[in-house]
Short mmCIF file of N, CA and C in Angstrom, two decimals:
data_model
loop_
_atom_site.label_atom_id
_atom_site.label_comp_id
_atom_site.label_asym_id
_atom_site.label_seq_id
_atom_site.Cartn_x
_atom_site.Cartn_y
_atom_site.Cartn_z
N MET Z 1 123.73 279.18 135.35
CA MET Z 1 123.15 279.04 134.12
C MET Z 1 124.48 278.38 133.52
N ALA Z 2 125.64 278.28 133.63
CA ALA Z 2 126.58 278.25 132.89
C ALA Z 2 126.83 276.55 133.31
N GLU Z 3 126.65 276.39 134.65
CA GLU Z 3 126.55 274.78 134.94
C GLU Z 3 125.73 274.23 134.36
N PHE Z 4 124.66 274.53 134.30
CA PHE Z 4 123.51 273.87 133.32
C PHE Z 4 123.60 273.49 131.99
N VAL Z 5 124.38 274.60 131.35
CA VAL Z 5 125.12 274.39 129.79
C VAL Z 5 125.93 273.08 129.88
N GLU Z 6 127.03 273.54 130.65
CA GLU Z 6 128.10 272.37 130.71
C GLU Z 6 127.56 270.96 131.20
N GLU Z 7 126.41 270.87 132.02
CA GLU Z 7 125.86 269.52 132.35
C GLU Z 7 125.21 268.99 131.20
N ARG Z 8 124.43 269.85 130.14
CA ARG Z 8 123.83 269.18 128.89
C ARG Z 8 124.98 269.02 127.90
N ARG Z 9 125.75 269.73 128.04
CA ARG Z 9 126.79 269.10 126.94
C ARG Z 9 127.59 267.82 127.32
N SER Z 10 127.80 267.72 128.62
CA SER Z 10 128.41 266.54 129.05
C SER Z 10 127.33 265.30 129.36
N GLY Z 11 126.24 265.87 129.36
CA GLY Z 11 125.17 264.47 129.52
C GLY Z 11 125.30 264.03 130.99
N VAL Z 12 125.84 264.59 132.10
CA VAL Z 12 125.84 264.71 133.68
C VAL Z 12 125.03 265.47 134.24
N ASP Z 13 124.14 265.07 135.06
CA ASP Z 13 123.53 265.85 135.85
C ASP Z 13 123.75 265.85 137.34
N SER Z 14 124.18 266.63 137.95
CA SER Z 14 125.15 266.39 139.25
C SER Z 14 123.75 266.47 139.94
N ARG Z 15 122.73 267.11 139.63
CA ARG Z 15 121.64 267.55 140.78
C ARG Z 15 120.70 266.26 140.94
N ALA Z 16 120.87 265.21 139.92
CA ALA Z 16 119.90 264.05 140.33
C ALA Z 16 120.43 263.64 141.54
N ASP Z 17 119.29 262.89 142.16
CA ASP Z 17 119.45 262.36 143.32
C ASP Z 17 120.17 260.90 143.01
N SER Z 18 121.27 260.50 143.69
CA SER Z 18 121.66 259.09 143.27
C SER Z 18 121.03 258.19 144.03
N ARG Z 19 120.23 258.29 144.71
CA ARG Z 19 119.59 257.06 145.54
C ARG Z 19 118.39 256.54 144.76
N VAL Z 20 117.90 257.15 143.58
CA VAL Z 20 116.94 256.57 142.67
C VAL Z 20 117.68 255.61 142.09
N ALA Z 21 117.10 254.47 141.90
CA ALA Z 21 117.55 253.36 141.06
C ALA Z 21 116.85 253.40 139.88
N THR Z 22 117.51 252.88 138.88
CA THR Z 22 116.94 252.74 137.26
C THR Z 22 116.11 251.38 137.55
N PRO Z 23 115.12 251.17 137.01
CA PRO Z 23 114.46 249.96 136.76
C PRO Z 23 115.14 249.07 135.88
N GLY Z 24 115.29 247.85 136.05
CA GLY Z 24 116.06 247.04 135.17
C GLY Z 24 115.01 246.17 134.40
N ILE Z 25 115.28 244.95 133.87
CA ILE Z 25 114.46 244.05 133.30
C ILE Z 25 113.59 243.16 134.11
N ALA Z 26 114.08 242.81 135.39
CA ALA Z 26 113.11 242.41 136.79
C ALA Z 26 112.20 243.27 137.10
N SER Z 27 112.19 244.51 136.97
CA SER Z 27 111.37 245.26 137.46
C SER Z 27 110.09 245.23 136.47
N GLY Z 28 110.56 245.60 135.22
CA GLY Z 28 109.29 245.23 134.03
C GLY Z 28 108.54 243.97 134.14
N LEU Z 29 109.51 242.65 134.42
CA LEU Z 29 108.77 241.56 134.48
C LEU Z 29 107.99 241.47 135.67
N HIS Z 30 108.33 242.15 137.04
CA HIS Z 30 107.63 242.04 138.11
C HIS Z 30 106.52 242.55 137.91
N ARG Z 31 106.14 243.84 137.31
CA ARG Z 31 105.21 244.62 136.75
C ARG Z 31 104.26 243.85 135.86
N PHE Z 32 104.88 243.02 135.15
CA PHE Z 32 103.81 242.39 134.11
C PHE Z 32 103.40 241.37 134.59
N LEU Z 33 104.24 240.53 135.60
CA LEU Z 33 103.62 239.26 135.95
C LEU Z 33 102.62 239.73 137.30
N GLY Z 34 102.75 240.85 137.79
CA GLY Z 34 102.08 241.25 139.05
C GLY Z 34 100.52 241.34 138.72
N GLY Z 35 100.24 241.77 137.50
CA GLY Z 35 98.78 241.76 137.06
C GLY Z 35 97.92 240.20 137.22
N PHE Z 36 98.70 239.15 136.94
CA PHE Z 36 98.18 237.80 136.71
C PHE Z 36 97.26 237.53 138.01
N PRO Z 37 97.95 237.38 139.12
CA PRO Z 37 97.50 236.87 140.55
C PRO Z 37 96.34 237.75 140.88
N THR Z 38 96.36 238.88 140.56
CA THR Z 38 95.11 240.08 140.86
C THR Z 38 94.18 239.55 140.07
N SER Z 39 94.11 239.14 138.90
CA SER Z 39 93.09 239.02 137.90
C SER Z 39 92.58 237.79 138.16
N PHE Z 40 93.54 236.52 138.43
CA PHE Z 40 93.04 235.31 138.72
C PHE Z 40 92.00 235.16 140.13
N PHE Z 41 92.80 235.77 141.20
CA PHE Z 41 91.85 235.98 142.53
C PHE Z 41 90.87 236.54 142.27
N SER Z 42 90.60 237.82 141.78
CA SER Z 42 89.23 238.40 141.46
C SER Z 42 88.35 237.63 140.71
N LEU Z 43 88.77 236.96 139.85
CA LEU Z 43 87.83 235.80 139.08
C LEU Z 43 87.38 234.97 139.81
N ALA Z 44 88.47 234.35 140.65
CA ALA Z 44 88.00 233.42 141.75
C ALA Z 44 86.92 233.68 142.65
N LEU Z 45 87.00 235.05 142.94
CA LEU Z 45 85.92 235.56 143.92
C LEU Z 45 84.49 235.81 143.25
N VAL Z 46 84.70 236.09 142.11
CA VAL Z 46 83.57 235.89 141.11
C VAL Z 46 82.67 234.56 141.11
N THR Z 47 83.63 233.62 140.75
CA THR Z 47 82.95 232.12 140.64
C THR Z 47 82.75 231.80 141.96
N ASP Z 48 83.33 232.06 142.99
CA ASP Z 48 82.87 231.93 144.25
C ASP Z 48 81.41 232.20 144.51
N TYR Z 49 81.16 233.41 144.08
CA TYR Z 49 79.83 233.99 144.45
C TYR Z 49 78.91 233.53 143.44
N ALA Z 50 79.04 233.31 142.09
CA ALA Z 50 78.56 232.37 141.39
C ALA Z 50 78.02 231.22 141.82
N TYR Z 51 79.09 230.41 142.26
CA TYR Z 51 78.50 229.02 143.21
C TYR Z 51 77.64 229.33 144.03
N MET Z 52 78.01 230.18 144.94
CA MET Z 52 77.15 230.62 146.16
C MET Z 52 75.58 230.70 145.70
N GLN Z 53 75.39 231.41 144.58
CA GLN Z 53 74.20 231.72 144.17
C GLN Z 53 73.46 230.53 143.34
N SER Z 54 74.48 229.75 142.68
CA SER Z 54 73.65 228.76 141.79
C SER Z 54 73.82 227.23 142.41
N GLY Z 55 74.81 227.13 143.17
CA GLY Z 55 75.22 225.76 143.54
C GLY Z 55 75.62 224.97 142.73
N VAL Z 56 75.93 225.21 141.58
CA VAL Z 56 76.36 224.29 140.28
C VAL Z 56 78.02 224.07 140.38
N LEU Z 57 78.23 222.92 140.53
CA LEU Z 57 79.65 222.58 141.35
C LEU Z 57 80.71 223.14 140.15
N GLN Z 58 80.53 223.15 139.09
CA GLN Z 58 81.52 223.52 138.09
C GLN Z 58 81.93 224.84 138.49
N TRP Z 59 81.13 225.78 139.11
CA TRP Z 59 81.91 227.15 139.55
C TRP Z 59 82.96 226.92 140.82
N GLN Z 60 82.91 225.85 141.52
CA GLN Z 60 83.78 225.47 142.55
C GLN Z 60 85.06 224.90 141.74
N TYR Z 61 84.91 224.54 140.74
CA TYR Z 61 86.19 223.88 139.93
C TYR Z 61 86.66 225.02 139.39
N PHE Z 62 86.06 226.18 138.92
CA PHE Z 62 86.60 227.05 138.25
C PHE Z 62 87.39 227.80 139.26
N SER Z 63 86.88 228.05 140.30
CA SER Z 63 87.28 228.82 141.35
C SER Z 63 88.83 227.82 141.83
N THR Z 64 88.79 226.76 142.10
CA THR Z 64 89.98 225.99 142.32
C THR Z 64 91.07 226.34 141.13
N TRP Z 65 90.82 226.22 140.00
CA TRP Z 65 91.87 226.50 139.13
C TRP Z 65 92.33 227.66 138.95
N LEU Z 66 91.57 228.65 139.20
CA LEU Z 66 91.93 229.97 139.06
C LEU Z 66 92.82 230.24 140.51
N ILE Z 67 92.45 229.67 141.61
CA ILE Z 67 93.27 230.10 142.79
C ILE Z 67 94.58 229.61 142.47
N VAL Z 68 94.71 228.31 141.81
CA VAL Z 68 95.94 227.69 141.39
C VAL Z 68 97.04 228.46 140.58
N ALA Z 69 96.41 229.14 139.65
CA ALA Z 69 96.86 229.79 138.52
C ALA Z 69 97.47 231.19 139.41
N ALA Z 70 96.40 231.70 140.40
CA ALA Z 70 96.92 232.84 140.81
C ALA Z 70 98.24 232.48 141.69
N LEU Z 71 98.39 231.58 142.23
CA LEU Z 71 99.43 231.29 143.23
C LEU Z 71 100.78 230.85 142.52
N VAL Z 72 100.55 230.13 141.18
CA VAL Z 72 101.72 230.00 140.42
C VAL Z 72 102.24 231.37 139.80
N THR Z 73 101.28 232.25 139.07
CA THR Z 73 101.76 233.53 138.41
C THR Z 73 102.35 234.46 139.87
N GLY Z 74 101.91 234.21 140.97
CA GLY Z 74 102.06 235.39 142.10
C GLY Z 74 103.41 234.83 142.53
N GLY Z 75 103.62 233.48 142.47
CA GLY Z 75 105.08 233.04 143.02
C GLY Z 75 106.27 233.51 141.93
N LEU Z 76 105.82 233.53 140.56
CA LEU Z 76 106.78 233.86 139.37
C LEU Z 76 106.97 235.70 139.86
N ALA Z 77 105.85 235.96 139.96
CA ALA Z 77 105.82 237.98 140.47
C ALA Z 77 106.68 238.06 141.70
N VAL Z 78 106.53 237.27 142.53
CA VAL Z 78 107.49 237.77 143.96
C VAL Z 78 109.02 237.28 143.57
N LEU Z 79 109.15 236.15 142.69
CA LEU Z 79 110.48 235.90 142.51
C LEU Z 79 111.00 236.98 141.50
N ALA Z 80 110.48 237.61 140.63
CA ALA Z 80 111.03 238.67 139.78
C ALA Z 80 111.21 240.11 140.50
N GLY Z 81 110.03 240.13 141.45
CA GLY Z 81 110.27 241.34 142.30
C GLY Z 81 111.74 241.33 143.40
N LEU Z 82 111.67 240.00 143.71
CA LEU Z 82 113.01 239.63 144.58
C LEU Z 82 114.41 239.80 143.84
N VAL Z 83 114.27 239.36 142.60
CA VAL Z 83 115.41 239.88 141.94
C VAL Z 83 115.81 241.15 141.54
N ASP Z 84 114.44 241.78 141.24
CA ASP Z 84 114.57 243.38 141.15
C ASP Z 84 115.09 244.10 142.47
N TRP Z 85 114.89 243.55 143.53
CA TRP Z 85 115.41 244.12 144.63
C TRP Z 85 116.78 243.82 144.80
N ALA Z 86 117.12 242.50 144.67
CA ALA Z 86 118.47 241.90 144.81
C ALA Z 86 119.69 242.89 144.05
N THR Z 87 118.88 243.32 142.64
CA THR Z 87 119.84 243.91 141.53
C THR Z 87 119.89 245.45 142.05
N GLY Z 88 119.19 246.03 143.06
CA GLY Z 88 119.23 247.03 143.10
C GLY Z 88 118.03 248.01 142.36
N GLY Z 89 117.25 247.10 141.83
CA GLY Z 89 116.51 248.13 141.05
C GLY Z 89 115.10 248.58 141.89
N ALA Z 90 114.91 247.93 143.29
CA ALA Z 90 113.83 248.37 143.95
C ALA Z 90 114.27 248.87 145.38
N ARG Z 91 115.69 249.12 145.51
CA ARG Z 91 116.36 249.65 146.53
C ARG Z 91 116.02 251.33 146.45
N GLY Z 92 115.28 251.53 147.60
CA GLY Z 92 115.48 253.17 147.78
C GLY Z 92 113.98 253.56 147.49
N ARG Z 93 113.00 252.63 146.84
CA ARG Z 93 111.48 252.97 146.58
C ARG Z 93 110.92 253.13 147.90
N ARG Z 94 110.01 254.08 148.06
CA ARG Z 94 109.47 254.11 149.09
C ARG Z 94 108.29 252.91 149.01
N GLY Z 95 107.95 252.26 150.29
CA GLY Z 95 106.74 251.44 150.35
C GLY Z 95 107.08 250.00 149.83
N PHE Z 96 108.33 249.72 149.55
CA PHE Z 96 108.62 248.18 148.95
C PHE Z 96 108.44 247.29 150.12
N GLY Z 97 108.69 247.53 151.34
CA GLY Z 97 108.33 246.36 152.16
C GLY Z 97 107.17 246.11 152.33
N TRP Z 98 106.11 247.30 152.35
CA TRP Z 98 104.72 247.05 152.56
C TRP Z 98 104.23 246.54 151.51
N HIS Z 99 104.64 246.93 150.27
CA HIS Z 99 104.08 246.10 148.98
C HIS Z 99 104.74 244.60 148.88
N PHE Z 100 105.56 244.26 149.40
CA PHE Z 100 105.95 242.77 149.47
C PHE Z 100 105.13 242.34 150.41
N GLY Z 101 105.49 242.87 151.72
CA GLY Z 101 104.67 242.08 152.90
C GLY Z 101 103.12 241.51 152.49
N LEU Z 102 102.48 242.67 152.01
CA LEU Z 102 101.31 242.64 151.77
C LEU Z 102 101.04 241.40 150.70
N THR Z 103 101.93 241.38 149.81
CA THR Z 103 101.81 240.38 148.66
C THR Z 103 102.19 239.27 148.93
N ILE Z 104 103.04 238.69 149.70
CA ILE Z 104 103.22 237.57 150.73
C ILE Z 104 101.89 237.07 151.68
N VAL Z 105 101.68 238.07 152.20
CA VAL Z 105 100.43 237.47 153.11
C VAL Z 105 99.09 237.17 152.43
N ALA Z 106 98.98 237.82 150.98
CA ALA Z 106 97.72 237.41 150.32
C ALA Z 106 98.04 236.32 149.65
N LEU Z 107 99.35 235.98 149.35
CA LEU Z 107 99.81 234.72 148.47
C LEU Z 107 99.59 233.44 149.65
N LEU Z 108 99.66 233.64 150.81
CA LEU Z 108 99.70 232.61 151.77
C LEU Z 108 98.34 232.38 152.16
N LEU Z 109 97.30 233.57 151.99
CA LEU Z 109 95.94 233.27 152.31
C LEU Z 109 95.34 232.58 151.07
N GLY Z 110 96.01 232.83 149.89
CA GLY Z 110 95.31 232.18 148.77
C GLY Z 110 95.91 230.87 148.81
N LEU Z 111 96.84 230.36 149.40
CA LEU Z 111 97.36 229.10 149.42
C LEU Z 111 96.30 228.23 150.47
N VAL Z 112 95.90 228.74 151.91
CA VAL Z 112 95.23 228.29 152.38
C VAL Z 112 93.60 228.34 151.83
N ASN Z 113 93.31 229.29 150.84
CA ASN Z 113 91.94 229.26 150.30
C ASN Z 113 92.34 227.86 149.15
N ALA Z 114 93.26 227.72 148.67
CA ALA Z 114 93.40 226.66 147.83
C ALA Z 114 92.97 225.26 148.45
N PHE Z 115 93.69 225.24 149.75
CA PHE Z 115 93.28 223.85 150.70
C PHE Z 115 91.93 223.86 151.29
N VAL Z 116 91.05 225.25 151.22
CA VAL Z 116 89.83 225.12 151.29
C VAL Z 116 88.86 224.53 150.61
N HIS Z 117 89.18 225.50 149.04
CA HIS Z 117 88.55 224.88 147.92
C HIS Z 117 88.61 223.64 147.54
N SER Z 118 89.86 222.64 148.14
CA SER Z 118 90.18 221.38 147.73
C SER Z 118 88.96 220.34 148.56
N ARG Z 119 88.33 220.91 149.43
CA ARG Z 119 87.05 220.12 149.95
C ARG Z 119 85.77 220.03 149.10
N ASP Z 120 84.77 219.02 149.52
CA ASP Z 120 83.99 218.61 148.37
C ASP Z 120 82.75 219.53 148.56
N GLY Z 121 82.02 220.04 147.67
CA GLY Z 121 80.90 220.74 147.94
C GLY Z 121 80.82 222.04 148.52
N TRP Z 122 79.34 222.32 148.92
CA TRP Z 122 79.11 223.50 149.48
C TRP Z 122 80.18 224.11 150.66
N VAL Z 123 80.77 223.24 151.27
CA VAL Z 123 81.67 223.54 152.71
C VAL Z 123 82.93 224.33 152.15
N ALA Z 124 83.48 223.79 150.70
CA ALA Z 124 84.27 224.45 149.94
C ALA Z 124 84.54 225.77 149.53
N VAL Z 125 83.18 226.52 149.60
CA VAL Z 125 83.21 227.90 149.08
C VAL Z 125 82.84 228.49 150.39
N VAL Z 126 81.54 228.03 150.80
CA VAL Z 126 80.80 228.94 151.84
C VAL Z 126 81.04 228.30 153.14
N PRO Z 127 81.03 229.34 154.13
CA PRO Z 127 81.57 230.66 154.03
C PRO Z 127 82.98 231.08 153.95
N GLN Z 128 83.89 230.02 154.31
CA GLN Z 128 85.36 230.31 154.47
C GLN Z 128 86.32 230.42 153.21
N GLY Z 129 85.57 229.70 152.23
CA GLY Z 129 85.98 230.06 150.98
C GLY Z 129 85.93 231.54 150.20
N ILE Z 130 84.87 231.74 150.29
CA ILE Z 130 84.19 233.30 149.73
C ILE Z 130 85.38 234.28 150.56
N LEU Z 131 84.83 234.22 152.00
CA LEU Z 131 85.76 235.06 152.70
C LEU Z 131 87.41 235.47 152.53
N LEU Z 132 87.97 234.03 152.66
CA LEU Z 132 89.19 234.10 152.27
C LEU Z 132 89.43 234.72 150.77
N SER Z 133 89.01 234.44 149.82
CA SER Z 133 88.84 235.19 148.66
C SER Z 133 88.64 236.55 148.58
N LEU Z 134 87.84 237.11 149.31
CA LEU Z 134 87.45 238.52 149.11
C LEU Z 134 88.77 239.14 150.02
N LEU Z 135 89.40 238.45 151.24
CA LEU Z 135 90.36 239.03 151.62
C LEU Z 135 91.65 238.94 151.02
N THR Z 136 91.94 237.87 150.26
CA THR Z 136 93.15 237.78 149.54
C THR Z 136 92.87 238.99 148.17
N VAL Z 137 91.78 239.21 147.92
CA VAL Z 137 91.64 240.21 146.65
C VAL Z 137 91.90 241.51 147.16
N PHE Z 138 91.52 241.79 148.48
CA PHE Z 138 91.41 243.12 148.92
C PHE Z 138 93.03 243.31 149.29
N LEU Z 139 93.71 242.47 149.77
CA LEU Z 139 95.10 242.57 150.36
C LEU Z 139 95.66 243.07 149.05
N LEU Z 140 95.73 242.06 147.79
CA LEU Z 140 96.23 242.28 146.67
C LEU Z 140 96.00 243.75 145.79
N TYR Z 141 95.02 244.04 146.23
CA TYR Z 141 94.43 245.38 145.61
C TYR Z 141 95.08 246.76 146.50
N VAL Z 142 95.47 246.54 147.54
CA VAL Z 142 96.05 247.23 148.52
C VAL Z 142 97.55 247.39 148.34
N GLY Z 143 98.00 246.32 148.22
CA GLY Z 143 99.50 245.79 147.93
C GLY Z 143 99.76 246.41 146.60
N GLY Z 144 99.09 246.03 145.33
CA GLY Z 144 99.23 246.91 144.23
C GLY Z 144 99.32 248.36 144.28
N PHE Z 145 98.26 248.69 145.14
CA PHE Z 145 98.25 250.61 145.10
C PHE Z 145 99.57 250.93 145.89
N VAL Z 146 100.20 250.58 147.02
CA VAL Z 146 101.13 250.77 147.45
C VAL Z 146 102.47 250.49 146.14
N GLY Z 147 102.45 249.55 145.50
CA GLY Z 147 103.47 249.14 144.75
C GLY Z 147 103.44 250.36 143.33
N GLY Z 148 102.35 250.67 143.23
CA GLY Z 148 102.12 251.76 142.24
C GLY Z 148 102.73 253.28 142.85
N LEU Z 149 102.50 253.42 143.84
CA LEU Z 149 102.92 254.51 144.87
C LEU Z 149 104.48 254.58 144.71
N MET Z 150 105.16 253.36 144.93
CA MET Z 150 106.31 253.21 145.01
C MET Z 150 107.23 253.63 143.58
N ASP Z 151 106.50 253.51 142.53
CA ASP Z 151 106.90 253.85 141.25
C ASP Z 151 106.78 255.37 140.85
N ARG Z 152 106.15 256.05 141.68
CA ARG Z 152 106.03 257.64 141.25
C ARG Z 152 107.26 258.38 142.04
N PRO Z 153 107.86 259.28 141.21
CA PRO Z 153 108.84 259.69 141.85
C PRO Z 153 108.47 260.95 143.10
N SER Z 154 109.34 261.09 143.97
CA SER Z 154 109.10 261.95 145.17
C SER Z 154 108.96 263.30 144.73
N ALA Z 155 108.83 264.15 145.28
CA ALA Z 155 108.77 265.59 145.12
C ALA Z 155 110.19 266.12 145.06
N ARG Z 156 110.93 265.54 146.14
CA ARG Z 156 112.45 266.11 146.03
C ARG Z 156 112.90 265.57 144.92
N VAL Z 157 113.03 264.70 144.66
CA VAL Z 157 113.36 263.94 143.00
C VAL Z 157 113.12 264.73 142.08
N THR Z 158 111.69 264.84 141.72
CA THR Z 158 111.25 265.91 140.67
C THR Z 158 111.82 267.16 140.84
N ALA Z 159 111.93 267.72 141.63
CA ALA Z 159 112.46 269.00 141.87
C ALA Z 159 113.83 269.11 141.61
N ALA Z 160 114.63 268.13 141.90
CA ALA Z 160 115.87 267.88 141.38
C ALA Z 160 116.23 267.90 140.07
N ARG Z 161 115.57 267.02 139.47
CA ARG Z 161 115.37 266.83 137.83
C ARG Z 161 114.82 267.91 137.01
N SER Z 162 114.38 269.01 137.88
CA SER Z 162 113.80 270.05 136.86
C SER Z 162 114.45 271.62 136.99
#
């Protein structure tokens, strides 16, 4: 008990796990930017479906622009994630490699999808474009889920802090 009182006075907690990194500004920027590509790719999937149902060419144009916006914001999110990792904010977090790998694969599929959508007419979306959109969205959601899990403190760290 005396140790706890002394730690409280000095502000130093000797029980805390030293492997837990504190998130920096790059971590916050990474979290902020990470939602944009997921949203843009999800909307591109919706507009692909709208094009498949209606045949109105404008839906294909919407999909193409949404995919480009997703690739730009996804690239910025990856850069922020790399800065977060390089500065030590993401080191020691469980699942960072999976999150990073799934995001990179999803963005590469999105790039292929952008090339598929650059074709003319029906073949730009059906069937390859909509399947690539669906797979890209699925990978981003799984990667986001894994990324969310890595921000949760482990039971060992939680027990050490209490």
